[in-house]
Amino acid sequence: MVFLPPEVIAWSRNEVIWFERSRIRPIHFNAPEPKRQFLNRISGQNVIWPNLVFRISRNNISCWAVKSKTKPGLETRLYNAPFTNIFTDHRFCPPTRFHEIRDENMVDFARKAVDIFFRGHFSHLYGDMLNSITYPRGRDRFWEKMVKDLEHGKCTSFPNRYLVPSNMNLRSILS
């Protein structure tokens, strides 16, 4: 028998749907493009992360944002996660450490995968990544502003108004 932590929405032997509540934590960047290197200066600074839903298997991790403050239900609308390193099909391009997780238990595997996601460095743009947030100055400048606003006490929650709908709900990622 396996204890299911409150973050688990659904699970099988091969996959876990995991909910991570919005909270303040550091965000890390390793932006190689000269126009984006300002992100490297704010790497490691605290931001307010959105509520996130992950679909995790041993080979892949996919990520969406949600506006709901409570654990999502089947009809909860999913939004594009406002990060780089995420393909247009919502798969995250994880660092090598993801593929080194050896836990037999899928729930423990998922916990470590999510930790790697949050400790990883966001770097590369893939496909139509510019549509991951509606902030007028773009995703990269959004995170820069978030760092400054949080430092000056101007931000107390993630601004969900900038999230872009993905045309999916939780039910659609369970199948």
CSV table of N, CA and C in Angstrom, one decimal:
chain,number,residue,atom,x,y,z
A,1,MET,N,0.8,-1.2,0.0
A,1,MET,CA,0.0,0.0,0.0
A,1,MET,C,0.9,1.2,0.0
A,2,VAL,N,0.4,2.3,-0.7
A,2,VAL,CA,1.2,3.5,-0.8
A,2,VAL,C,0.4,4.7,-0.3
A,3,PHE,N,1.0,5.5,0.6
A,3,PHE,CA,0.3,6.7,1.1
A,3,PHE,C,0.4,7.7,0.0
A,4,LEU,N,-0.8,8.4,-0.3
A,4,LEU,CA,-0.8,9.4,-1.3
A,4,LEU,C,-0.8,10.8,-0.7
A,5,PRO,N,0.2,11.5,-0.9
A,5,PRO,CA,0.3,12.9,-0.4
A,5,PRO,C,-0.8,13.8,-1.0
A,6,PRO,N,-1.1,14.9,-0.4
A,6,PRO,CA,-2.2,15.7,-0.9
A,6,PRO,C,-1.9,16.3,-2.3
A,7,GLU,N,-0.7,16.3,-2.8
A,7,GLU,CA,-0.4,16.8,-4.1
A,7,GLU,C,-0.8,15.9,-5.2
A,8,VAL,N,-1.1,14.6,-4.9
A,8,VAL,CA,-1.4,13.7,-6.0
A,8,VAL,C,-2.9,13.8,-6.3
A,9,ILE,N,-3.2,14.0,-7.6
A,9,ILE,CA,-4.5,14.1,-8.1
A,9,ILE,C,-5.0,12.7,-8.6
A,10,ALA,N,-4.1,12.1,-9.3
A,10,ALA,CA,-4.3,10.8,-9.9
A,10,ALA,C,-3.0,10.1,-10.0
A,11,TRP,N,-3.0,8.7,-10.0
A,11,TRP,CA,-1.8,8.0,-10.2
A,11,TRP,C,-2.1,6.6,-10.7
A,12,SER,N,-1.1,6.0,-11.4
A,12,SER,CA,-1.1,4.6,-11.8
A,12,SER,C,0.4,4.1,-11.5
A,13,ARG,N,0.6,2.9,-11.9
A,13,ARG,CA,2.0,2.4,-11.8
A,13,ARG,C,3.0,3.2,-12.6
A,14,ASN,N,2.5,3.8,-13.7
A,14,ASN,CA,3.4,4.4,-14.7
A,14,ASN,C,3.3,6.0,-14.7
A,15,GLU,N,2.3,6.6,-14.1
A,15,GLU,CA,2.2,8.0,-14.2
A,15,GLU,C,1.5,8.6,-12.9
A,16,VAL,N,1.8,9.9,-12.7
A,16,VAL,CA,1.2,10.6,-11.6
A,16,VAL,C,0.8,12.0,-12.2
A,17,ILE,N,-0.4,12.4,-11.8
A,17,ILE,CA,-0.8,13.8,-12.0
A,17,ILE,C,-0.7,14.5,-10.6
A,18,TRP,N,0.1,15.6,-10.6
A,18,TRP,CA,0.6,16.2,-9.4
A,18,TRP,C,0.2,17.7,-9.4
A,19,PHE,N,-0.3,18.2,-8.3
A,19,PHE,CA,-0.7,19.6,-8.1
A,19,PHE,C,0.2,20.3,-7.2
A,20,GLU,N,0.8,21.3,-7.6
A,20,GLU,CA,1.7,22.1,-6.7
A,20,GLU,C,1.1,23.5,-6.6
A,21,ARG,N,0.8,23.9,-5.3
A,21,ARG,CA,0.2,25.2,-5.0
A,21,ARG,C,1.1,26.3,-5.3
A,22,SER,N,0.6,27.4,-5.6
A,22,SER,CA,1.4,28.7,-5.8
A,22,SER,C,2.1,29.0,-4.5
A,23,ARG,N,3.3,29.4,-4.6
A,23,ARG,CA,4.1,29.9,-3.5
A,23,ARG,C,5.3,30.6,-3.9
A,24,ILE,N,5.9,31.2,-2.9
A,24,ILE,CA,7.2,31.9,-3.2
A,24,ILE,C,8.3,30.9,-3.1
A,25,ARG,N,9.2,31.0,-4.1
A,25,ARG,CA,10.4,30.2,-4.2
A,25,ARG,C,11.3,30.7,-5.2
A,26,PRO,N,12.6,30.4,-5.2
A,26,PRO,CA,13.5,30.9,-6.2
A,26,PRO,C,13.2,30.4,-7.6
A,27,ILE,N,13.5,31.2,-8.6
A,27,ILE,CA,13.5,30.8,-10.0
A,27,ILE,C,14.9,30.9,-10.5
A,28,HIS,N,15.3,30.0,-11.4
A,28,HIS,CA,16.7,30.0,-11.9
A,28,HIS,C,16.7,30.1,-13.4
A,29,PHE,N,17.6,30.8,-13.9
A,29,PHE,CA,17.7,31.0,-15.4
A,29,PHE,C,19.1,30.7,-15.8
A,30,ASN,N,19.3,30.3,-17.1
A,30,ASN,CA,20.6,30.2,-17.7
A,30,ASN,C,20.3,30.5,-19.2
A,31,ALA,N,20.0,31.8,-19.5
A,31,ALA,CA,19.6,32.2,-20.8
A,31,ALA,C,20.8,32.4,-21.7
A,32,PRO,N,21.0,31.7,-22.8
A,32,PRO,CA,22.2,31.8,-23.6
A,32,PRO,C,22.2,33.0,-24.6
A,33,GLU,N,21.0,33.4,-25.0
A,33,GLU,CA,20.8,34.5,-26.0
A,33,GLU,C,21.2,35.8,-25.4
A,34,PRO,N,22.0,36.6,-26.1
A,34,PRO,CA,22.4,37.9,-25.5
A,34,PRO,C,21.3,38.8,-25.1
A,35,LYS,N,20.2,38.8,-25.9
A,35,LYS,CA,19.0,39.7,-25.5
A,35,LYS,C,18.3,39.2,-24.3
A,36,ARG,N,18.6,38.0,-23.8
A,36,ARG,CA,17.8,37.4,-22.7
A,36,ARG,C,18.7,37.3,-21.5
A,37,GLN,N,20.0,37.6,-21.6
A,37,GLN,CA,20.9,37.4,-20.5
A,37,GLN,C,20.6,38.2,-19.2
A,38,PHE,N,19.7,39.2,-19.3
A,38,PHE,CA,19.3,39.9,-18.1
A,38,PHE,C,18.7,39.0,-17.1
A,39,LEU,N,18.1,37.9,-17.6
A,39,LEU,CA,17.5,36.9,-16.7
A,39,LEU,C,18.5,36.2,-15.8
A,40,ASN,N,19.7,36.0,-16.3
A,40,ASN,CA,20.8,35.4,-15.5
A,40,ASN,C,21.1,36.2,-14.3
A,41,ARG,N,20.9,37.5,-14.4
A,41,ARG,CA,21.2,38.4,-13.2
A,41,ARG,C,20.1,38.2,-12.1
A,42,ILE,N,18.9,37.8,-12.5
A,42,ILE,CA,17.9,37.6,-11.4
A,42,ILE,C,17.8,36.1,-11.0
A,43,SER,N,18.6,35.3,-11.6
A,43,SER,CA,18.6,33.8,-11.3
A,43,SER,C,18.8,33.6,-9.8
A,44,GLY,N,17.9,32.8,-9.2
A,44,GLY,CA,18.1,32.5,-7.8
A,44,GLY,C,17.2,33.4,-6.9
A,45,GLN,N,16.6,34.4,-7.5
A,45,GLN,CA,15.8,35.3,-6.8
A,45,GLN,C,14.4,34.7,-6.6
A,46,ASN,N,13.7,35.1,-5.5
A,46,ASN,CA,12.3,34.6,-5.3
A,46,ASN,C,11.3,35.3,-6.2
A,47,VAL,N,10.3,34.4,-6.6
A,47,VAL,CA,9.1,34.9,-7.3
A,47,VAL,C,7.9,34.1,-6.8
A,48,ILE,N,6.8,34.6,-7.1
A,48,ILE,CA,5.6,33.8,-6.8
A,48,ILE,C,5.2,32.9,-8.0
A,49,TRP,N,5.3,31.6,-7.8
A,49,TRP,CA,5.0,30.7,-8.9
A,49,TRP,C,3.5,30.5,-9.0
A,50,PRO,N,3.0,30.2,-10.2
A,50,PRO,CA,1.6,29.9,-10.3
A,50,PRO,C,1.2,28.6,-9.7
A,51,ASN,N,0.0,28.3,-9.5
A,51,ASN,CA,-0.5,26.9,-9.3
A,51,ASN,C,-0.1,26.1,-10.5
A,52,LEU,N,0.4,24.9,-10.3
A,52,LEU,CA,0.9,24.1,-11.4
A,52,LEU,C,0.3,22.7,-11.3
A,53,VAL,N,0.0,22.1,-12.5
A,53,VAL,CA,-0.3,20.7,-12.6
A,53,VAL,C,0.7,20.0,-13.5
A,54,PHE,N,1.3,18.9,-13.0
A,54,PHE,CA,2.3,18.1,-13.7
A,54,PHE,C,1.7,16.8,-14.1
A,55,ARG,N,2.0,16.3,-15.3
A,55,ARG,CA,1.8,14.9,-15.6
A,55,ARG,C,3.2,14.3,-15.8
A,56,ILE,N,3.4,13.3,-14.9
A,56,ILE,CA,4.8,12.8,-14.8
A,56,ILE,C,4.8,11.3,-15.1
A,57,SER,N,5.7,10.9,-16.0
A,57,SER,CA,6.0,9.5,-16.2
A,57,SER,C,7.5,9.3,-16.0
A,58,ARG,N,8.0,8.1,-16.2
A,58,ARG,CA,9.4,8.0,-16.0
A,58,ARG,C,10.2,8.6,-17.2
A,59,ASN,N,9.5,8.8,-18.3
A,59,ASN,CA,10.2,9.4,-19.5
A,59,ASN,C,9.9,10.8,-19.7
A,60,ASN,N,8.8,11.3,-19.2
A,60,ASN,CA,8.4,12.7,-19.5
A,60,ASN,C,7.8,13.4,-18.3
A,61,ILE,N,7.8,14.7,-18.4
A,61,ILE,CA,7.1,15.6,-17.4
A,61,ILE,C,6.5,16.7,-18.2
A,62,SER,N,5.2,16.8,-18.1
A,62,SER,CA,4.4,17.9,-18.7
A,62,SER,C,3.9,18.8,-17.7
A,63,CYS,N,3.7,20.1,-18.0
A,63,CYS,CA,3.3,21.1,-17.0
A,63,CYS,C,2.3,22.1,-17.6
A,64,TRP,N,1.3,22.4,-16.7
A,64,TRP,CA,0.3,23.4,-17.0
A,64,TRP,C,0.1,24.3,-15.8
A,65,ALA,N,-0.4,25.5,-16.0
A,65,ALA,CA,-0.8,26.4,-14.9
A,65,ALA,C,-2.3,26.2,-14.7
A,66,VAL,N,-2.7,26.5,-13.5
A,66,VAL,CA,-4.2,26.5,-13.2
A,66,VAL,C,-4.4,27.8,-12.3
A,67,LYS,N,-5.6,28.3,-12.5
A,67,LYS,CA,-6.0,29.5,-11.7
A,67,LYS,C,-6.6,29.1,-10.4
A,68,SER,N,-7.1,27.9,-10.3
A,68,SER,CA,-7.8,27.5,-9.1
A,68,SER,C,-6.8,27.4,-7.9
A,69,LYS,N,-7.3,27.9,-6.8
A,69,LYS,CA,-6.4,27.8,-5.5
A,69,LYS,C,-6.6,26.5,-4.8
A,70,THR,N,-7.6,25.7,-5.2
A,70,THR,CA,-7.8,24.4,-4.6
A,70,THR,C,-7.4,23.3,-5.5
A,71,LYS,N,-7.3,22.1,-5.0
A,71,LYS,CA,-6.9,21.0,-5.8
A,71,LYS,C,-7.9,20.9,-7.0
A,72,PRO,N,-7.3,20.8,-8.3
A,72,PRO,CA,-8.2,20.9,-9.5
A,72,PRO,C,-9.1,19.7,-9.6
A,73,GLY,N,-10.3,19.9,-10.1
A,73,GLY,CA,-11.2,18.9,-10.5
A,73,GLY,C,-11.1,18.5,-11.9
A,74,LEU,N,-11.9,17.6,-12.4
A,74,LEU,CA,-11.9,17.1,-13.8
A,74,LEU,C,-12.1,18.2,-14.8
A,75,GLU,N,-13.0,19.1,-14.5
A,75,GLU,CA,-13.3,20.2,-15.4
A,75,GLU,C,-12.4,21.4,-15.3
A,76,THR,N,-11.5,21.4,-14.4
A,76,THR,CA,-10.6,22.6,-14.2
A,76,THR,C,-9.8,22.9,-15.5
A,77,ARG,N,-9.9,24.1,-15.9
A,77,ARG,CA,-9.2,24.6,-17.1
A,77,ARG,C,-7.7,24.7,-16.9
A,78,LEU,N,-7.0,24.2,-17.9
A,78,LEU,CA,-5.5,24.3,-17.8
A,78,LEU,C,-5.0,25.4,-18.7
A,79,TYR,N,-3.9,26.0,-18.2
A,79,TYR,CA,-3.3,27.2,-18.9
A,79,TYR,C,-1.8,26.8,-19.3
A,80,ASN,N,-1.3,27.5,-20.3
A,80,ASN,CA,0.1,27.3,-20.6
A,80,ASN,C,1.0,27.7,-19.5
A,81,ALA,N,1.9,26.9,-19.1
A,81,ALA,CA,2.9,27.2,-18.0
A,81,ALA,C,3.8,28.4,-18.6
A,82,PRO,N,3.9,29.4,-17.8
A,82,PRO,CA,4.7,30.6,-18.3
A,82,PRO,C,6.2,30.5,-18.2
A,83,PHE,N,6.8,29.4,-18.7
A,83,PHE,CA,8.2,29.2,-18.6
A,83,PHE,C,8.8,28.8,-19.9
A,84,THR,N,10.1,28.9,-20.0
A,84,THR,CA,10.8,28.3,-21.2
A,84,THR,C,11.1,26.8,-20.9
A,85,ASN,N,11.7,26.2,-21.8
A,85,ASN,CA,12.0,24.7,-21.7
A,85,ASN,C,10.8,23.9,-21.7
A,86,ILE,N,9.7,24.4,-22.2
A,86,ILE,CA,8.4,23.7,-22.3
A,86,ILE,C,8.0,23.7,-23.8
A,87,PHE,N,7.8,22.6,-24.4
A,87,PHE,CA,7.4,22.5,-25.8
A,87,PHE,C,6.0,22.9,-25.9
A,88,THR,N,5.5,23.1,-27.2
A,88,THR,CA,4.1,23.5,-27.4
A,88,THR,C,3.1,22.4,-27.0
A,89,ASP,N,3.6,21.1,-26.8
A,89,ASP,CA,2.7,20.1,-26.4
A,89,ASP,C,2.7,19.9,-24.8
A,90,HIS,N,3.3,20.9,-24.2
A,90,HIS,CA,3.4,21.0,-22.7
A,90,HIS,C,4.5,20.1,-22.0
A,91,ARG,N,5.2,19.4,-22.8
A,91,ARG,CA,6.3,18.6,-22.3
A,91,ARG,C,7.5,19.5,-21.9
A,92,PHE,N,8.0,19.3,-20.7
A,92,PHE,CA,9.2,20.0,-20.2
A,92,PHE,C,10.4,19.3,-20.6
A,93,CYS,N,11.4,20.1,-21.0
A,93,CYS,CA,12.7,19.5,-21.4
A,93,CYS,C,13.6,19.5,-20.1
A,94,PRO,N,13.6,18.4,-19.5
A,94,PRO,CA,14.3,18.3,-18.2
A,94,PRO,C,15.8,18.2,-18.2
A,95,PRO,N,16.4,18.6,-17.2
A,95,PRO,CA,17.9,18.4,-17.1
A,95,PRO,C,18.2,16.9,-17.0
A,96,THR,N,19.4,16.5,-17.1
A,96,THR,CA,19.8,15.1,-17.1
A,96,THR,C,19.4,14.4,-15.8
A,97,ARG,N,19.4,15.2,-14.7
A,97,ARG,CA,19.1,14.6,-13.4
A,97,ARG,C,17.7,13.9,-13.4
A,98,PHE,N,16.8,14.4,-14.2
A,98,PHE,CA,15.5,13.8,-14.3
A,98,PHE,C,15.6,12.3,-14.7
A,99,HIS,N,16.4,12.0,-15.6
A,99,HIS,CA,16.6,10.6,-16.1
A,99,HIS,C,17.4,9.8,-15.2
A,100,GLU,N,18.0,10.4,-14.2
A,100,GLU,CA,18.7,9.6,-13.2
A,100,GLU,C,17.9,9.2,-12.0
A,101,ILE,N,16.7,9.6,-11.9
A,101,ILE,CA,15.8,9.2,-10.7
A,101,ILE,C,15.6,7.7,-10.8
A,102,ARG,N,15.8,7.0,-9.7
A,102,ARG,CA,15.7,5.5,-9.7
A,102,ARG,C,14.6,5.0,-8.8
A,103,ASP,N,13.7,5.8,-8.3
A,103,ASP,CA,12.7,5.3,-7.3
A,103,ASP,C,11.8,4.3,-8.0
A,104,GLU,N,11.5,3.2,-7.3
A,104,GLU,CA,10.5,2.2,-7.8
A,104,GLU,C,9.1,2.8,-7.7
A,105,ASN,N,8.8,3.5,-6.6
A,105,ASN,CA,7.5,4.0,-6.3
A,105,ASN,C,7.3,5.2,-7.2
A,106,MET,N,6.2,5.2,-7.9
A,106,MET,CA,5.9,6.3,-8.9
A,106,MET,C,5.6,7.6,-8.1
A,107,VAL,N,5.0,7.6,-6.9
A,107,VAL,CA,4.8,8.8,-6.2
A,107,VAL,C,6.1,9.5,-5.7
A,108,ASP,N,7.0,8.6,-5.2
A,108,ASP,CA,8.3,9.2,-4.8
A,108,ASP,C,9.1,9.7,-6.1
A,109,PHE,N,9.0,9.0,-7.2
A,109,PHE,CA,9.6,9.5,-8.4
A,109,PHE,C,9.0,10.9,-8.8
A,110,ALA,N,7.7,11.0,-8.7
A,110,ALA,CA,7.1,12.3,-9.1
A,110,ALA,C,7.5,13.4,-8.1
A,111,ARG,N,7.6,13.1,-6.9
A,111,ARG,CA,8.1,14.2,-5.9
A,111,ARG,C,9.5,14.7,-6.3
A,112,LYS,N,10.4,13.7,-6.7
A,112,LYS,CA,11.7,14.1,-7.0
A,112,LYS,C,11.7,14.9,-8.4
A,113,ALA,N,10.9,14.4,-9.3
A,113,ALA,CA,10.8,15.1,-10.6
A,113,ALA,C,10.3,16.6,-10.5
A,114,VAL,N,9.3,16.8,-9.6
A,114,VAL,CA,8.9,18.2,-9.4
A,114,VAL,C,9.9,19.0,-8.7
A,115,ASP,N,10.7,18.4,-7.8
A,115,ASP,CA,11.8,19.1,-7.2
A,115,ASP,C,12.8,19.5,-8.2
A,116,ILE,N,13.1,18.7,-9.1
A,116,ILE,CA,14.1,19.0,-10.2
A,116,ILE,C,13.5,20.1,-11.1
A,117,PHE,N,12.2,20.1,-11.3
A,117,PHE,CA,11.6,21.2,-12.1
A,117,PHE,C,11.9,22.5,-11.5
A,118,PHE,N,11.6,22.6,-10.2
A,118,PHE,CA,11.7,23.9,-9.5
A,118,PHE,C,13.1,24.3,-9.2
A,119,ARG,N,14.1,23.4,-9.2
A,119,ARG,CA,15.5,23.7,-9.0
A,119,ARG,C,16.2,23.9,-10.3
A,120,GLY,N,15.6,23.5,-11.4
A,120,GLY,CA,16.2,23.6,-12.7
A,120,GLY,C,16.4,25.0,-13.2
A,121,HIS,N,17.2,25.2,-14.2
A,121,HIS,CA,17.4,26.5,-14.8
A,121,HIS,C,16.7,26.6,-16.1
A,122,PHE,N,15.8,27.6,-16.2
A,122,PHE,CA,15.0,27.8,-17.4
A,122,PHE,C,15.9,28.5,-18.4
A,123,SER,N,16.0,28.0,-19.6
A,123,SER,CA,17.0,28.5,-20.6
A,123,SER,C,16.4,28.7,-22.0
A,124,HIS,N,16.1,27.6,-22.6
A,124,HIS,CA,15.8,27.6,-24.1
A,124,HIS,C,14.4,27.8,-24.4
A,125,LEU,N,14.2,28.5,-25.6
A,125,LEU,CA,12.9,28.7,-26.2
A,125,LEU,C,12.6,27.6,-27.2
A,126,TYR,N,11.3,27.1,-27.2
A,126,TYR,CA,11.0,26.0,-28.1
A,126,TYR,C,9.7,26.4,-28.8
A,127,GLY,N,9.6,26.3,-30.1
A,127,GLY,CA,8.4,26.6,-30.9
A,127,GLY,C,7.8,27.9,-30.6
A,128,ASP,N,6.5,27.9,-30.4
A,128,ASP,CA,5.7,29.2,-30.2
A,128,ASP,C,5.6,29.5,-28.7
A,129,MET,N,6.8,29.6,-28.1
A,129,MET,CA,6.8,29.8,-26.7
A,129,MET,C,6.3,31.2,-26.3
A,130,LEU,N,6.3,32.2,-27.2
A,130,LEU,CA,6.0,33.5,-26.9
A,130,LEU,C,4.5,33.6,-26.4
A,131,ASN,N,3.7,32.6,-26.7
A,131,ASN,CA,2.3,32.6,-26.3
A,131,ASN,C,2.1,32.0,-25.0
A,132,SER,N,3.0,32.0,-24.1
A,132,SER,CA,2.9,31.3,-22.8
A,132,SER,C,2.4,32.3,-21.7
A,133,ILE,N,2.3,33.6,-22.1
A,133,ILE,CA,1.8,34.6,-21.1
A,133,ILE,C,1.4,35.8,-21.9
A,134,THR,N,0.5,36.6,-21.4
A,134,THR,CA,0.0,37.8,-22.1
A,134,THR,C,0.6,39.1,-21.5
A,135,TYR,N,1.5,39.0,-20.6
A,135,TYR,CA,2.2,40.2,-20.1
A,135,TYR,C,2.7,41.0,-21.3
A,136,PRO,N,2.3,42.3,-21.4
A,136,PRO,CA,2.7,43.2,-22.5
A,136,PRO,C,4.1,43.2,-22.9
A,137,ARG,N,5.0,43.0,-22.0
A,137,ARG,CA,6.5,43.1,-22.3
A,137,ARG,C,7.1,41.7,-22.5
A,138,GLY,N,6.2,40.6,-22.5
A,138,GLY,CA,6.7,39.3,-22.7
A,138,GLY,C,7.0,38.5,-21.5
A,139,ARG,N,7.2,37.2,-21.6
A,139,ARG,CA,7.4,36.3,-20.5
A,139,ARG,C,8.7,36.6,-19.7
A,140,ASP,N,9.8,36.9,-20.4
A,140,ASP,CA,11.1,37.1,-19.7
A,140,ASP,C,11.0,38.4,-18.9
A,141,ARG,N,10.4,39.4,-19.4
A,141,ARG,CA,10.3,40.7,-18.7
A,141,ARG,C,9.2,40.5,-17.5
A,142,PHE,N,8.3,39.6,-17.7
A,142,PHE,CA,7.3,39.3,-16.7
A,142,PHE,C,8.1,38.8,-15.4
A,143,TRP,N,9.0,37.9,-15.6
A,143,TRP,CA,9.7,37.3,-14.5
A,143,TRP,C,10.6,38.4,-13.8
A,144,GLU,N,11.2,39.2,-14.6
A,144,GLU,CA,12.0,40.3,-14.1
A,144,GLU,C,11.2,41.2,-13.2
A,145,LYS,N,10.0,41.6,-13.7
A,145,LYS,CA,9.1,42.5,-12.9
A,145,LYS,C,8.6,41.8,-11.7
A,146,MET,N,8.4,40.5,-11.8
A,146,MET,CA,7.9,39.7,-10.6
A,146,MET,C,9.0,39.8,-9.5
A,147,VAL,N,10.2,39.6,-9.8
A,147,VAL,CA,11.3,39.7,-8.8
A,147,VAL,C,11.3,41.1,-8.2
A,148,LYS,N,11.2,42.1,-9.0
A,148,LYS,CA,11.2,43.5,-8.4
A,148,LYS,C,10.0,43.8,-7.6
A,149,ASP,N,8.8,43.4,-8.1
A,149,ASP,CA,7.6,43.6,-7.3
A,149,ASP,C,7.6,42.9,-6.0
A,150,LEU,N,8.1,41.6,-6.0
A,150,LEU,CA,8.1,40.9,-4.7
A,150,LEU,C,9.1,41.5,-3.7
A,151,GLU,N,10.2,41.9,-4.2
A,151,GLU,CA,11.2,42.6,-3.4
A,151,GLU,C,10.7,43.8,-2.7
A,152,HIS,N,9.8,44.6,-3.4
A,152,HIS,CA,9.2,45.8,-2.9
A,152,HIS,C,7.9,45.7,-2.3
A,153,GLY,N,7.4,44.4,-2.1
A,153,GLY,CA,6.1,44.2,-1.5
A,153,GLY,C,4.9,44.6,-2.3
A,154,LYS,N,5.1,44.7,-3.6
A,154,LYS,CA,4.0,45.1,-4.5
A,154,LYS,C,3.2,43.9,-5.0
A,155,CYS,N,3.6,42.7,-4.7
A,155,CYS,CA,3.0,41.5,-5.3
A,155,CYS,C,2.7,40.5,-4.2
A,156,THR,N,1.5,40.0,-4.0
A,156,THR,CA,1.2,39.0,-2.9
A,156,THR,C,0.7,37.7,-3.5
A,157,SER,N,0.3,37.7,-4.8
A,157,SER,CA,-0.1,36.4,-5.4
A,157,SER,C,0.3,36.4,-6.8
A,158,PHE,N,0.3,35.3,-7.5
A,158,PHE,CA,0.6,35.2,-8.9
A,158,PHE,C,-0.5,35.9,-9.7
A,159,PRO,N,-0.2,36.8,-10.6
A,159,PRO,CA,-1.2,37.5,-11.4
A,159,PRO,C,-1.8,36.6,-12.5
A,160,ASN,N,-2.8,35.8,-12.2
A,160,ASN,CA,-3.4,34.8,-13.1
A,160,ASN,C,-3.9,35.5,-14.4
A,161,ARG,N,-4.2,36.8,-14.4
A,161,ARG,CA,-4.8,37.4,-15.5
A,161,ARG,C,-3.9,37.3,-16.8
A,162,TYR,N,-2.6,37.0,-16.6
A,162,TYR,CA,-1.6,36.9,-17.7
A,162,TYR,C,-1.5,35.5,-18.2
A,163,LEU,N,-2.2,34.5,-17.6
A,163,LEU,CA,-2.1,33.1,-18.1
A,163,LEU,C,-2.8,33.0,-19.4
A,164,VAL,N,-2.3,32.1,-20.3
A,164,VAL,CA,-2.9,31.9,-21.6
A,164,VAL,C,-3.6,30.5,-21.6
A,165,PRO,N,-4.9,30.4,-21.9
A,165,PRO,CA,-5.6,29.1,-21.9
A,165,PRO,C,-5.0,28.1,-22.9
A,166,SER,N,-5.0,26.9,-22.5
A,166,SER,CA,-4.4,25.8,-23.3
A,166,SER,C,-5.5,25.0,-24.1
A,167,ASN,N,-6.8,25.3,-24.0
A,167,ASN,CA,-7.9,24.6,-24.6
A,167,ASN,C,-7.9,23.2,-24.1
A,168,MET,N,-7.5,22.9,-22.9
A,168,MET,CA,-7.5,21.6,-22.2
A,168,MET,C,-8.1,21.8,-20.8
A,169,ASN,N,-8.6,20.7,-20.3
A,169,ASN,CA,-8.9,20.6,-18.9
A,169,ASN,C,-8.3,19.4,-18.3
A,170,LEU,N,-8.4,19.3,-17.0
A,170,LEU,CA,-7.7,18.2,-16.3
A,170,LEU,C,-8.2,16.8,-16.9
A,171,ARG,N,-9.5,16.7,-17.2
A,171,ARG,CA,-10.0,15.4,-17.7
A,171,ARG,C,-9.2,15.0,-19.0
A,172,SER,N,-8.9,16.0,-19.8
A,172,SER,CA,-8.2,15.7,-21.1
A,172,SER,C,-6.8,15.2,-20.9
A,173,ILE,N,-6.1,15.4,-19.8
A,173,ILE,CA,-4.8,14.9,-19.7
A,173,ILE,C,-4.7,13.6,-18.9
A,174,LEU,N,-5.9,13.1,-18.5
A,174,LEU,CA,-6.0,11.8,-17.8
A,174,LEU,C,-6.0,10.7,-18.7
A,175,SER,N,-6.4,10.9,-20.0
A,175,SER,CA,-6.5,9.8,-20.9
A,175,SER,C,-5.3,9.6,-21.7
